[in-house]
PDB file of C-alpha atoms in Angstrom:
ATOM      1  CA  MET A   4     131.703 119.010  94.382  1.00 70.00           C
ATOM      2  CA  SER A   5     131.108 122.651  96.335  1.00 76.00           C
ATOM      3  CA  ARG A   6     130.351 123.029 100.291  1.00 77.00           C
ATOM      4  CA  LEU A   7     127.604 125.265  98.999  1.00 77.00           C
ATOM      5  CA  ALA A   8     126.503 122.717  96.816  1.00 76.00           C
ATOM      6  CA  MET A   9     126.962 119.460  98.688  1.00 73.00           C
ATOM      7  CA  SER A  10     124.870 121.946 102.054  1.00 85.00           C
ATOM      8  CA  GLN A  11     122.052 122.889  99.155  1.00 89.00           C
ATOM      9  CA  ARG A  12     122.102 119.078  97.789  1.00 90.00           C
ATOM     10  CA  ASP A  13     121.822 117.808 101.681  1.00 91.00           C
ATOM     11  CA  ALA A  14     118.758 120.145 102.451  1.00 93.00           C
ATOM     12  CA  ASN A  15     117.200 119.033  99.326  1.00 93.00           C
ATOM     13  CA  LEU A  16     117.585 115.326 100.520  1.00 95.00           C
ATOM     14  CA  LYS A  17     116.605 115.932 104.556  1.00 95.00           C
ATOM     15  CA  ALA A  18     113.393 118.077 102.983  1.00 95.00           C
ATOM     16  CA  ARG A  19     112.332 114.307 100.420  1.00 95.00           C
ATOM     17  CA  ILE A  20     112.696 112.718 103.752  1.00 97.00           C
ATOM     18  CA  GLN A  21     110.103 115.200 105.807  1.00 96.00           C
ATOM     19  CA  ARG A  22     107.408 114.585 102.588  1.00 96.00           C
ATOM     20  CA  TRP A  23     107.564 109.903 102.923  1.00 97.00           C
ATOM     21  CA  ARG A  24     106.744 111.572 106.605  1.00 96.00           C
ATOM     22  CA  ASP A  25     104.393 113.813 105.812  1.00 96.00           C
ATOM     23  CA  ALA A  26     102.738 111.521 103.495  1.00 96.00           C
ATOM     24  CA  PHE A  27     102.410 108.569 105.794  1.00 95.00           C
ATOM     25  CA  ARG A  28     101.187 111.073 108.501  1.00 94.00           C
ATOM     26  CA  ASP A  29      98.543 112.698 107.030  1.00 95.00           C
ATOM     27  CA  ASN A  30      95.236 113.631 109.016  1.00 94.00           C
ATOM     28  CA  THR A  31      93.310 115.047 105.930  1.00 95.00           C
ATOM     29  CA  THR A  32      95.352 112.446 102.412  1.00 94.00           C
ATOM     30  CA  GLY A  33      97.870 110.439 104.187  1.00 95.00           C
ATOM     31  CA  ILE A  34      98.378 106.950 103.559  1.00 95.00           C
ATOM     32  CA  ASN A  35      97.751 105.520 107.669  1.00 94.00           C
ATOM     33  CA  LYS A  36      94.589 107.842 107.437  1.00 94.00           C
ATOM     34  CA  THR A  37      93.629 106.446 104.430  1.00 95.00           C
ATOM     35  CA  MET A  38      94.676 102.777 105.733  1.00 95.00           C
ATOM     36  CA  HIS A  39      92.712 103.729 109.101  1.00 95.00           C
ATOM     37  CA  ASP A  40      89.724 104.219 107.399  1.00 95.00           C
ATOM     38  CA  MET A  41      90.015 100.997 104.547  1.00 95.00           C
ATOM     39  CA  VAL A  42      90.235  98.486 108.162  1.00 95.00           C
ATOM     40  CA  TRP A  43      87.287 100.253 109.881  1.00 94.00           C
ATOM     41  CA  TYR A  44      85.246  99.865 107.539  1.00 95.00           C
ATOM     42  CA  TYR A  45      86.117  96.544 106.492  1.00 95.00           C
ATOM     43  CA  ALA A  46      84.904  95.799 109.754  1.00 95.00           C
ATOM     44  CA  ALA A  47      81.903  98.187 109.795  1.00 94.00           C
ATOM     45  CA  PHE A  48      81.132  96.057 106.779  1.00 94.00           C
ATOM     46  CA  ARG A  49      81.013  93.091 108.080  1.00 95.00           C
ATOM     47  CA  THR A  50      78.870  93.755 110.453  1.00 94.00           C
ATOM     48  CA  ALA A  51      76.206  94.916 108.377  1.00 93.00           C
ATOM     49  CA  LEU A  52      77.138  91.479 106.224  1.00 93.00           C
ATOM     50  CA  LYS A  53      77.073  89.049 110.141  1.00 93.00           C
ATOM     51  CA  ILE A  54      73.734  91.213 110.946  1.00 91.00           C
ATOM     52  CA  VAL A  55      71.868  90.018 107.318  1.00 90.00           C
ATOM     53  CA  ASN A  56      72.874  86.377 108.065  1.00 90.00           C
ATOM     54  CA  LEU A  57      71.203  86.259 111.847  1.00 89.00           C
ATOM     55  CA  SER A  58      68.384  87.966 109.949  1.00 87.00           C
ATOM     56  CA  THR A  59      67.929  84.965 107.487  1.00 87.00           C
ATOM     57  CA  GLU A  60      68.896  82.332 109.332  1.00 87.00           C
ATOM     58  CA  LYS A  61      65.583  83.664 112.339  1.00 85.00           C
ATOM     59  CA  GLY A  62      63.435  83.345 108.512  1.00 81.00           C
ATOM     60  CA  ASP A  63      60.235  84.394 108.924  1.00 79.00           C
ATOM     61  CA  GLN A  64      60.357  84.585 112.935  1.00 80.00           C
ATOM     62  CA  GLY A  65      63.646  87.607 112.649  1.00 77.00           C
ATOM     63  CA  PRO A  66      62.668  91.194 112.532  1.00 81.00           C
ATOM     64  CA  PRO A  67      62.667  92.075 108.599  1.00 84.00           C
ATOM     65  CA  LEU A  68      65.510  94.009 106.232  1.00 87.00           C
ATOM     66  CA  ASN A  69      65.021  97.180 104.778  1.00 90.00           C
ATOM     67  CA  GLU A  70      66.373  96.803 101.744  1.00 91.00           C
ATOM     68  CA  MET A  71      66.967 100.758 100.815  1.00 92.00           C
ATOM     69  CA  MET A  72      69.045 100.834 103.416  1.00 92.00           C
ATOM     70  CA  PHE A  73      71.639  97.643 103.260  1.00 91.00           C
ATOM     71  CA  ASP A  74      71.072  98.729  99.537  1.00 93.00           C
ATOM     72  CA  LEU A  75      72.831 101.625 100.840  1.00 94.00           C
ATOM     73  CA  VAL A  76      75.530 101.061 102.934  1.00 94.00           C
ATOM     74  CA  GLN A  77      76.858  97.723 100.795  1.00 93.00           C
ATOM     75  CA  THR A  78      76.879 100.362  97.752  1.00 93.00           C
ATOM     76  CA  GLY A  79      78.953 103.257  99.921  1.00 94.00           C
ATOM     77  CA  TYR A  80      81.334 100.098 101.347  1.00 94.00           C
ATOM     78  CA  TRP A  81      82.210  98.963  98.497  1.00 94.00           C
ATOM     79  CA  SER A  82      82.760 102.428  96.102  1.00 94.00           C
ATOM     80  CA  SER A  83      85.113 103.305  99.456  1.00 95.00           C
ATOM     81  CA  LEU A  84      86.415 100.224  99.387  1.00 95.00           C
ATOM     82  CA  LEU A  85      87.154 100.747  95.864  1.00 94.00           C
ATOM     83  CA  ILE A  86      88.407 103.992  95.495  1.00 95.00           C
ATOM     84  CA  GLY A  87      90.804 103.465  99.195  1.00 95.00           C
ATOM     85  CA  VAL A  88      92.745 100.996  96.661  1.00 95.00           C
ATOM     86  CA  ARG A  89      93.391 103.927  94.061  1.00 95.00           C
ATOM     87  CA  ARG A  90      94.557 106.192  96.156  1.00 95.00           C
ATOM     88  CA  LEU A  91      96.686 103.930  97.715  1.00 96.00           C
ATOM     89  CA  LEU A  92      98.331 102.590  93.473  1.00 95.00           C
ATOM     90  CA  ASP A  93      98.094 105.936  92.293  1.00 93.00           C
ATOM     91  CA  ALA A  94     100.662 106.655  89.527  1.00 89.00           C
ATOM     92  CA  SER A  95     100.321 109.689  87.907  1.00 87.00           C
ATOM     93  CA  SER A  96     101.699 111.744  89.832  1.00 88.00           C
ATOM     94  CA  ALA A  97     104.913 112.304  91.716  1.00 92.00           C
ATOM     95  CA  LEU A  98     104.993 112.889  95.547  1.00 93.00           C
ATOM     96  CA  SER A  99     105.980 116.457  95.596  1.00 90.00           C
ATOM     97  CA  GLY A 100     104.255 119.070  93.336  1.00 90.00           C
ATOM     98  CA  LYS A 101     100.928 120.488  93.444  1.00 91.00           C
ATOM     99  CA  ARG A 102      99.962 118.185  91.973  1.00 91.00           C
ATOM    100  CA  GLY A 103     100.803 115.815  93.857  1.00 94.00           C
ATOM    101  CA  VAL A 104     100.099 112.624  95.390  1.00 95.00           C
ATOM    102  CA  TYR A 105     100.092 110.409  99.274  1.00 96.00           C
ATOM    103  CA  SER A 106     100.403 107.151  97.645  1.00 96.00           C
ATOM    104  CA  LEU A 107     102.439 104.357  98.313  1.00 96.00           C
ATOM    105  CA  ARG A 108     104.002 103.523  94.963  1.00 96.00           C
ATOM    106  CA  SER A 109     104.788 107.696  94.615  1.00 96.00           C
ATOM    107  CA  VAL A 110     107.046 106.832  98.210  1.00 97.00           C
ATOM    108  CA  ILE A 111     107.769 104.160  96.981  1.00 97.00           C
ATOM    109  CA  ARG A 112     109.336 105.738  93.452  1.00 96.00           C
ATOM    110  CA  ASP A 113     110.435 108.241  95.513  1.00 96.00           C
ATOM    111  CA  ILE A 114     112.841 107.164  97.781  1.00 97.00           C
ATOM    112  CA  GLU A 115     114.171 104.828  95.007  1.00 97.00           C
ATOM    113  CA  ALA A 116     115.358 108.085  93.448  1.00 96.00           C
ATOM    114  CA  SER A 117     116.458 108.589  96.333  1.00 96.00           C
ATOM    115  CA  ARG A 118     118.569 105.849  96.140  1.00 96.00           C
ATOM    116  CA  SER A 119     122.210 106.452  95.516  1.00 96.00           C
ATOM    117  CA  LEU A 120     121.783 109.663  98.132  1.00 96.00           C
ATOM    118  CA  ILE A 121     119.837 106.943 101.393  1.00 97.00           C
ATOM    119  CA  THR A 122     123.531 105.089 102.351  1.00 97.00           C
ATOM    120  CA  ARG A 123     123.414 103.568 106.020  1.00 97.00           C
ATOM    121  CA  ARG A 124     124.493 106.592 107.531  1.00 97.00           C
ATOM    122  CA  VAL A 125     122.310 109.018 105.988  1.00 97.00           C
ATOM    123  CA  TYR A 126     119.280 105.991 106.693  1.00 97.00           C
ATOM    124  CA  VAL A 127     120.275 106.062 110.365  1.00 97.00           C
ATOM    125  CA  GLU A 128     120.376 109.543 111.083  1.00 97.00           C
ATOM    126  CA  TRP A 129     118.695 111.342 108.992  1.00 97.00           C
ATOM    127  CA  VAL A 130     116.083 108.628 108.394  1.00 97.00           C
ATOM    128  CA  CYS A 131     115.667 106.971 111.632  1.00 96.00           C
ATOM    129  CA  GLU A 132     117.489 109.297 113.380  1.00 95.00           C
ATOM    130  CA  ALA A 133     119.099 107.854 115.211  1.00 95.00           C
ATOM    131  CA  GLN A 134     122.964 107.644 116.202  1.00 95.00           C
ATOM    132  CA  TYR A 135     124.528 106.050 113.532  1.00 95.00           C
ATOM    133  CA  ASP A 136     128.463 104.375 115.383  1.00 94.00           C
ATOM    134  CA  VAL A 137     126.017 101.680 117.571  1.00 92.00           C
ATOM    135  CA  GLU A 138     128.779  99.785 118.974  1.00 91.00           C
ATOM    136  CA  ARG A 139     130.373 103.356 120.773  1.00 93.00           C
ATOM    137  CA  LEU A 140     126.349 103.261 122.646  1.00 92.00           C
ATOM    138  CA  ARG A 141     126.951 100.076 123.428  1.00 89.00           C
ATOM    139  CA  LYS A 142     130.481  99.795 125.098  1.00 91.00           C
ATOM    140  CA  GLN A 143     128.872 103.174 127.016  1.00 87.00           C
ATOM    141  CA  HIS A 144     125.937 100.769 128.116  1.00 80.00           C
ATOM    142  CA  TRP A 145     127.853  98.486 129.444  1.00 80.00           C
ATOM    143  CA  GLU A 146     130.138 101.255 131.351  1.00 82.00           C
ATOM    144  CA  THR A 147     127.142 102.691 133.075  1.00 78.00           C
ATOM    145  CA  LEU A 148     125.594  99.165 134.565  1.00 74.00           C
ATOM    146  CA  ARG A 149     129.729  97.870 135.979  1.00 76.00           C
ATOM    147  CA  ALA A 150     129.338 101.360 137.128  1.00 78.00           C
ATOM    148  CA  ALA A 151     125.834 101.396 139.111  1.00 73.00           C
ATOM    149  CA  ASP A 152     127.355  98.193 140.847  1.00 67.00           C
ATOM    150  CA  GLY A 153     123.677  95.929 139.951  1.00 67.00           C
ATOM    151  CA  LYS A 154     121.855  99.307 141.094  1.00 73.00           C
ATOM    152  CA  ALA A 155     119.096  99.642 138.472  1.00 68.00           C
ATOM    153  CA  VAL A 156     119.169 102.164 136.143  1.00 64.00           C
ATOM    154  CA  TRP A 157     117.971 103.606 133.361  1.00 68.00           C
ATOM    155  CA  GLY A 158     119.827 102.366 129.535  1.00 66.00           C
ATOM    156  CA  ASP A 159     120.151 104.833 127.094  1.00 77.00           C
ATOM    157  CA  PRO A 160     116.506 105.040 124.445  1.00 87.00           C
ATOM    158  CA  GLU A 161     119.152 105.653 122.014  1.00 90.00           C
ATOM    159  CA  LEU A 162     120.743 102.197 122.118  1.00 93.00           C
ATOM    160  CA  PRO A 163     118.091 101.030 120.287  1.00 91.00           C
ATOM    161  CA  LYS A 164     117.010 102.887 118.292  1.00 93.00           C
ATOM    162  CA  SER A 165     120.322 102.884 116.864  1.00 95.00           C
ATOM    163  CA  GLU A 166     120.229  99.084 117.020  1.00 95.00           C
ATOM    164  CA  TRP A 167     117.269  98.815 115.232  1.00 95.00           C
ATOM    165  CA  SER A 168     117.616 100.978 112.189  1.00 96.00           C
ATOM    166  CA  HIS A 169     120.923  99.272 111.997  1.00 97.00           C
ATOM    167  CA  ARG A 170     119.046  95.783 111.777  1.00 96.00           C
ATOM    168  CA  TYR A 171     116.004  97.923 109.802  1.00 96.00           C
ATOM    169  CA  PHE A 172     118.566  98.532 106.897  1.00 97.00           C
ATOM    170  CA  ASP A 173     120.730  95.724 106.785  1.00 97.00           C
ATOM    171  CA  ARG A 174     117.276  94.724 105.490  1.00 96.00           C
ATOM    172  CA  LEU A 175     116.418  97.227 103.197  1.00 97.00           C
ATOM    173  CA  SER A 176     121.153  96.507 101.692  1.00 97.00           C
ATOM    174  CA  SER A 177     121.053  93.231 102.015  1.00 96.00           C
ATOM    175  CA  VAL A 178     124.638  93.447 103.500  1.00 97.00           C
ATOM    176  CA  SER A 179     125.467  91.369 106.665  1.00 96.00           C
ATOM    177  CA  PRO A 180     125.787  92.551 110.037  1.00 95.00           C
ATOM    178  CA  ASP A 181     129.252  91.587 110.101  1.00 94.00           C
ATOM    179  CA  GLU A 182     129.532  93.640 106.184  1.00 96.00           C
ATOM    180  CA  ARG A 183     128.228  97.065 107.214  1.00 96.00           C
ATOM    181  CA  ALA A 184     129.587 100.052 105.361  1.00 97.00           C
ATOM    182  CA  PRO A 185     128.720 104.025 105.637  1.00 97.00           C
ATOM    183  CA  ASP A 186     128.059 104.186 102.015  1.00 97.00           C
ATOM    184  CA  ASP A 187     125.893 100.729 101.343  1.00 97.00           C
ATOM    185  CA  LEU A 188     122.732 101.464  99.438  1.00 98.00           C
ATOM    186  CA  ILE A 189     119.465 100.026  99.221  1.00 98.00           C
ATOM    187  CA  ASP A 190     119.624  96.998  97.479  1.00 97.00           C
ATOM    188  CA  ALA A 191     117.702  97.075  94.123  1.00 96.00           C
ATOM    189  CA  ARG A 192     115.804  94.508  94.524  1.00 97.00           C
ATOM    190  CA  THR A 193     113.708  95.521  97.231  1.00 96.00           C
ATOM    191  CA  PHE A 194     111.928  98.040  95.262  1.00 97.00           C
ATOM    192  CA  MET A 195     111.262  95.359  92.254  1.00 97.00           C
ATOM    193  CA  LEU A 196     109.997  93.190  95.314  1.00 96.00           C
ATOM    194  CA  LEU A 197     107.344  96.287  96.440  1.00 96.00           C
ATOM    195  CA  GLU A 198     106.516  96.367  93.454  1.00 96.00           C
ATOM    196  CA  ALA A 199     105.675  93.023  92.379  1.00 96.00           C
ATOM    197  CA  ARG A 200     102.979  93.061  95.681  1.00 95.00           C
ATOM    198  CA  LEU A 201     101.021  96.381  94.029  1.00 96.00           C
ATOM    199  CA  ALA A 202     101.207  95.150  91.151  1.00 95.00           C
ATOM    200  CA  ARG A 203      98.986  92.482  92.471  1.00 94.00           C
ATOM    201  CA  LEU A 204      95.930  94.329  92.756  1.00 94.00           C
ATOM    202  CA  ASP A 205      96.880  97.394  89.890  1.00 92.00           C
ATOM    203  CA  SER A 206      93.497  95.159  88.106  1.00 92.00           C
ATOM    204  CA  ILE A 207      91.012  96.656  90.916  1.00 90.00           C
ATOM    205  CA  ALA A 208      92.529  99.872  90.328  1.00 89.00           C
ATOM    206  CA  GLU A 209      91.786  99.959  86.159  1.00 89.00           C
ATOM    207  CA  TYR A 210      88.711  98.713  86.997  1.00 87.00           C
ATOM    208  CA  VAL A 211      88.376 101.795  89.114  1.00 87.00           C
ATOM    209  CA  SER A 212      89.058 103.791  86.304  1.00 84.00           C
ATOM    210  CA  SER A 213      87.198 102.720  83.554  1.00 86.00           C
ATOM    211  CA  HIS A 214      84.022 102.026  86.510  1.00 83.00           C
ATOM    212  CA  VAL A 215      84.178 104.055  88.603  1.00 82.00           C
ATOM    213  CA  VAL A 216      85.838 107.774  88.874  1.00 81.00           C
ATOM    214  CA  HIS A 217      85.665 107.815  84.498  1.00 78.00           C
ATOM    215  CA  ALA A 218      82.086 106.651  83.091  1.00 82.00           C
ATOM    216  CA  GLY A 219      84.524 104.601  81.319  1.00 82.00           C
ATOM    217  CA  ASN A 220      82.716 103.837  77.632  1.00 86.00           C
ATOM    218  CA  VAL A 221      82.209 100.326  76.189  1.00 84.00           C
ATOM    219  CA  GLU A 222      86.319  99.736  74.579  1.00 81.00           C
ATOM    220  CA  SER A 223      87.417 101.520  77.556  1.00 81.00           C
ATOM    221  CA  ARG A 224      85.651  99.380  80.237  1.00 83.00           C
ATOM    222  CA  GLN A 225      87.052  96.055  77.533  1.00 82.00           C
ATOM    223  CA  GLY A 226      89.405  93.574  79.867  1.00 79.00           C
ATOM    224  CA  ARG A 227      89.453  95.598  82.795  1.00 80.00           C
ATOM    225  CA  GLY A 228      86.252  93.500  85.639  1.00 78.00           C
ATOM    226  CA  ILE A 229      87.194  92.496  88.894  1.00 82.00           C
ATOM    227  CA  GLY A 230      84.826  88.903  88.124  1.00 78.00           C
ATOM    228  CA  ASP A 231      83.112  88.319  91.125  1.00 83.00           C
ATOM    229  CA  PHE A 232      85.015  90.633  94.438  1.00 88.00           C
ATOM    230  CA  ASN A 233      83.601  89.393  97.447  1.00 91.00           C
ATOM    231  CA  ILE A 234      84.219  90.387 100.757  1.00 92.00           C
ATOM    232  CA  GLU A 235      86.981  88.213 101.152  1.00 93.00           C
ATOM    233  CA  ASP A 236      88.813  89.828  98.024  1.00 92.00           C
ATOM    234  CA  ALA A 237      88.536  93.229  99.936  1.00 93.00           C
ATOM    235  CA  ARG A 238      90.095  90.778 102.867  1.00 95.00           C
ATOM    236  CA  LEU A 239      93.449  89.398 101.425  1.00 95.00           C
ATOM    237  CA  ALA A 240      93.571  93.605  99.427  1.00 95.00           C
ATOM    238  CA  LEU A 241      93.178  95.122 102.654  1.00 95.00           C
ATOM    239  CA  LYS A 242      95.876  93.007 104.600  1.00 95.00           C
ATOM    240  CA  GLU A 243      97.813  93.158 101.020  1.00 96.00           C
ATOM    241  CA  LEU A 244      98.143  96.249 101.427  1.00 96.00           C
ATOM    242  CA  LYS A 245      98.594  96.861 105.252  1.00 95.00           C
ATOM    243  CA  GLN A 246     101.177  94.696 105.024  1.00 95.00           C
ATOM    244  CA  ILE A 247     103.294  97.144 102.231  1.00 95.00           C
ATOM    245  CA  SER A 248     101.831 100.330 103.926  1.00 95.00           C
ATOM    246  CA  ASP A 249     103.348  99.109 107.569  1.00 94.00           C
ATOM    247  CA  LEU A 250     106.829  98.440 106.078  1.00 95.00           C
ATOM    248  CA  VAL A 251     107.386 100.793 104.121  1.00 96.00           C
ATOM    249  CA  GLY A 252     105.790 103.161 106.833  1.00 95.00           C
ATOM    250  CA  ILE A 253     108.585 101.699 109.721  1.00 94.00           C
ATOM    251  CA  TRP A 254     111.757 101.873 106.956  1.00 95.00           C
ATOM    252  CA  PHE A 255     111.361 105.560 106.268  1.00 96.00           C
ATOM    253  CA  ALA A 256     108.319 107.305 108.123  1.00 94.00           C
ATOM    254  CA  GLY A 257     108.546 105.377 111.663  1.00 88.00           C
ATOM    255  CA  ALA A 258     105.247 104.782 111.241  1.00 81.00           C
ATOM    256  CA  SER A 259     102.803 101.910 110.664  1.00 74.00           C
ATOM    257  CA  SER A 260      99.141 102.282 110.797  1.00 70.00           C
ATOM    258  CA  ALA A 261      98.589  99.824 113.357  1.00 72.00           C
ATOM    259  CA  GLY A 262      95.673  97.539 113.801  1.00 82.00           C
ATOM    260  CA  LEU A 263      91.739  98.113 113.719  1.00 85.00           C
ATOM    261  CA  ALA A 264      91.328 101.113 115.927  1.00 84.00           C
ATOM    262  CA  THR A 265      89.651 100.904 119.225  1.00 85.00           C
ATOM    263  CA  TYR A 266      86.281 103.123 119.625  1.00 84.00           C
ATOM    264  CA  ILE A 267      85.712 105.021 122.659  1.00 88.00           C
ATOM    265  CA  GLY A 268      82.092 103.920 123.173  1.00 89.00           C
ATOM    266  CA  ASP A 269      79.958 101.481 122.389  1.00 91.00           C
ATOM    267  CA  GLN A 270      79.746 100.780 118.408  1.00 91.00           C
ATOM    268  CA  PHE A 271      77.658  98.314 118.426  1.00 91.00           C
ATOM    269  CA  LEU A 272      74.620 100.794 120.856  1.00 90.00           C
ATOM    270  CA  GLY A 273      71.409 101.002 118.898  1.00 89.00           C
ATOM    271  CA  LEU A 274      71.525  97.821 117.070  1.00 89.00           C
ATOM    272  CA  ASP A 275      69.006  95.915 119.589  1.00 87.00           C
ATOM    273  CA  SER A 276      66.524  98.632 118.776  1.00 88.00           C
ATOM    274  CA  PRO A 277      64.847  99.224 116.374  1.00 87.00           C
ATOM    275  CA  MET A 278      66.077 103.632 114.114  1.00 88.00           C
ATOM    276  CA  VAL A 279      62.254 104.635 114.009  1.00 90.00           C
ATOM    277  CA  THR A 280      58.740 103.579 115.257  1.00 90.00           C
ATOM    278  CA  ARG A 281      55.708 102.542 112.875  1.00 90.00           C
ATOM    279  CA  ALA A 282      54.191 105.667 113.361  1.00 92.00           C
ATOM    280  CA  GLU A 283      57.103 107.616 112.042  1.00 94.00           C
ATOM    281  CA  ILE A 284      57.227 105.777 108.905  1.00 94.00           C
ATOM    282  CA  THR A 285      54.370 107.979 108.273  1.00 94.00           C
ATOM    283  CA  THR A 286      56.673 111.014 108.047  1.00 95.00           C
ATOM    284  CA  LEU A 287      59.103 108.849 106.115  1.00 94.00           C
ATOM    285  CA  GLU A 288      56.477 108.027 103.542  1.00 96.00           C
ATOM    286  CA  GLN A 289      56.337 112.268 103.439  1.00 95.00           C
ATOM    287  CA  GLN A 290      59.490 112.867 102.728  1.00 95.00           C
ATOM    288  CA  TRP A 291      59.684 110.447  99.946  1.00 95.00           C
ATOM    289  CA  HIS A 292      57.172 112.241  98.411  1.00 96.00           C
ATOM    290  CA  GLU A 293      58.467 115.675  98.755  1.00 96.00           C
ATOM    291  CA  ILE A 294      61.830 114.091  97.151  1.00 95.00           C
ATOM    292  CA  GLU A 295      59.607 112.264  94.709  1.00 95.00           C
ATOM    293  CA  GLN A 296      57.786 116.077  93.687  1.00 95.00           C
ATOM    294  CA  ASP A 297      61.206 117.751  94.275  1.00 95.00           C
ATOM    295  CA  VAL A 298      63.018 115.744  91.723  1.00 94.00           C
ATOM    296  CA  ALA A 299      59.470 115.919  89.076  1.00 93.00           C
ATOM    297  CA  GLY A 300      60.321 119.072  88.777  1.00 92.00           C
ATOM    298  CA  TRP A 301      64.226 118.846  87.467  1.00 93.00           C
ATOM    299  CA  SER A 302      64.649 119.997  83.795  1.00 90.00           C
ATOM    300  CA  THR A 303      63.911 122.828  82.112  1.00 88.00           C
ATOM    301  CA  SER A 304      63.953 123.642  78.278  1.00 83.00           C
ATOM    302  CA  LEU A 305      66.180 125.289  75.755  1.00 83.00           C
ATOM    303  CA  GLY A 306      65.332 128.464  77.076  1.00 87.00           C
ATOM    304  CA  GLU A 307      66.129 128.535  80.163  1.00 82.00           C
ATOM    305  CA  LEU A 308      69.442 127.726  79.442  1.00 79.00           C
TER     306      LEU A 308
END
């Protein structure tokens, strides 16, 4: 291969690695953004369910729950959860291009397509942006300690960075530390294991495609149900997705979705007070009638077309 061709190949690979990072870090539709929202809404919905349970335990002594509002919350939550799962499993398009998507599958498949180029050296130096020669760094570290003669000194942050980069690739390549080589490649079974984990949730994605995203007819909905999908099923699906997204994000994008976000403020503010007063119900009734009259006028004739 000519030097020019090699240079172009390297440039293309570095651009590809950057796309993996972008797929996780994009603040609009990135994988971490999707996971963050899904985990946050899960916690918020569990809070709403607890409110319902607390009210039920009080019986007639407790304040009545407004079914309209809680039905809206419930419908919105399940729709956002199911669509979020489908987004992360989306295999309809590649990672790049005008029809590209930021899904776990698009990233994993793009990495797999680059497998022959992602050697241990490329992984450590380009993917993890660390120094490859970990033994040299360790030697320099001990020389620094000896020269300090017991005094406190700063350690070189490049050493642990190089160490964990090699450890990650040990797992990815199924190569033991004492058998490391610069041209080691990722074990093909790694991608098989990741796909097997994602495939566990494919029934949810298929349901969303036929019942939520598309208005599937009777034939297209056949065999695509998810049964009595409940909050525990939601928890398990989120756990599965978070585990995979964290692994792939840490391995190839230097980013994980972390845990449940810390709310700046009080997420329970106002829950101990009614949303409206009895006097304001009249205003709500008036608005409802206005909406009803407006909707009643949403009709047209052939001539008006």
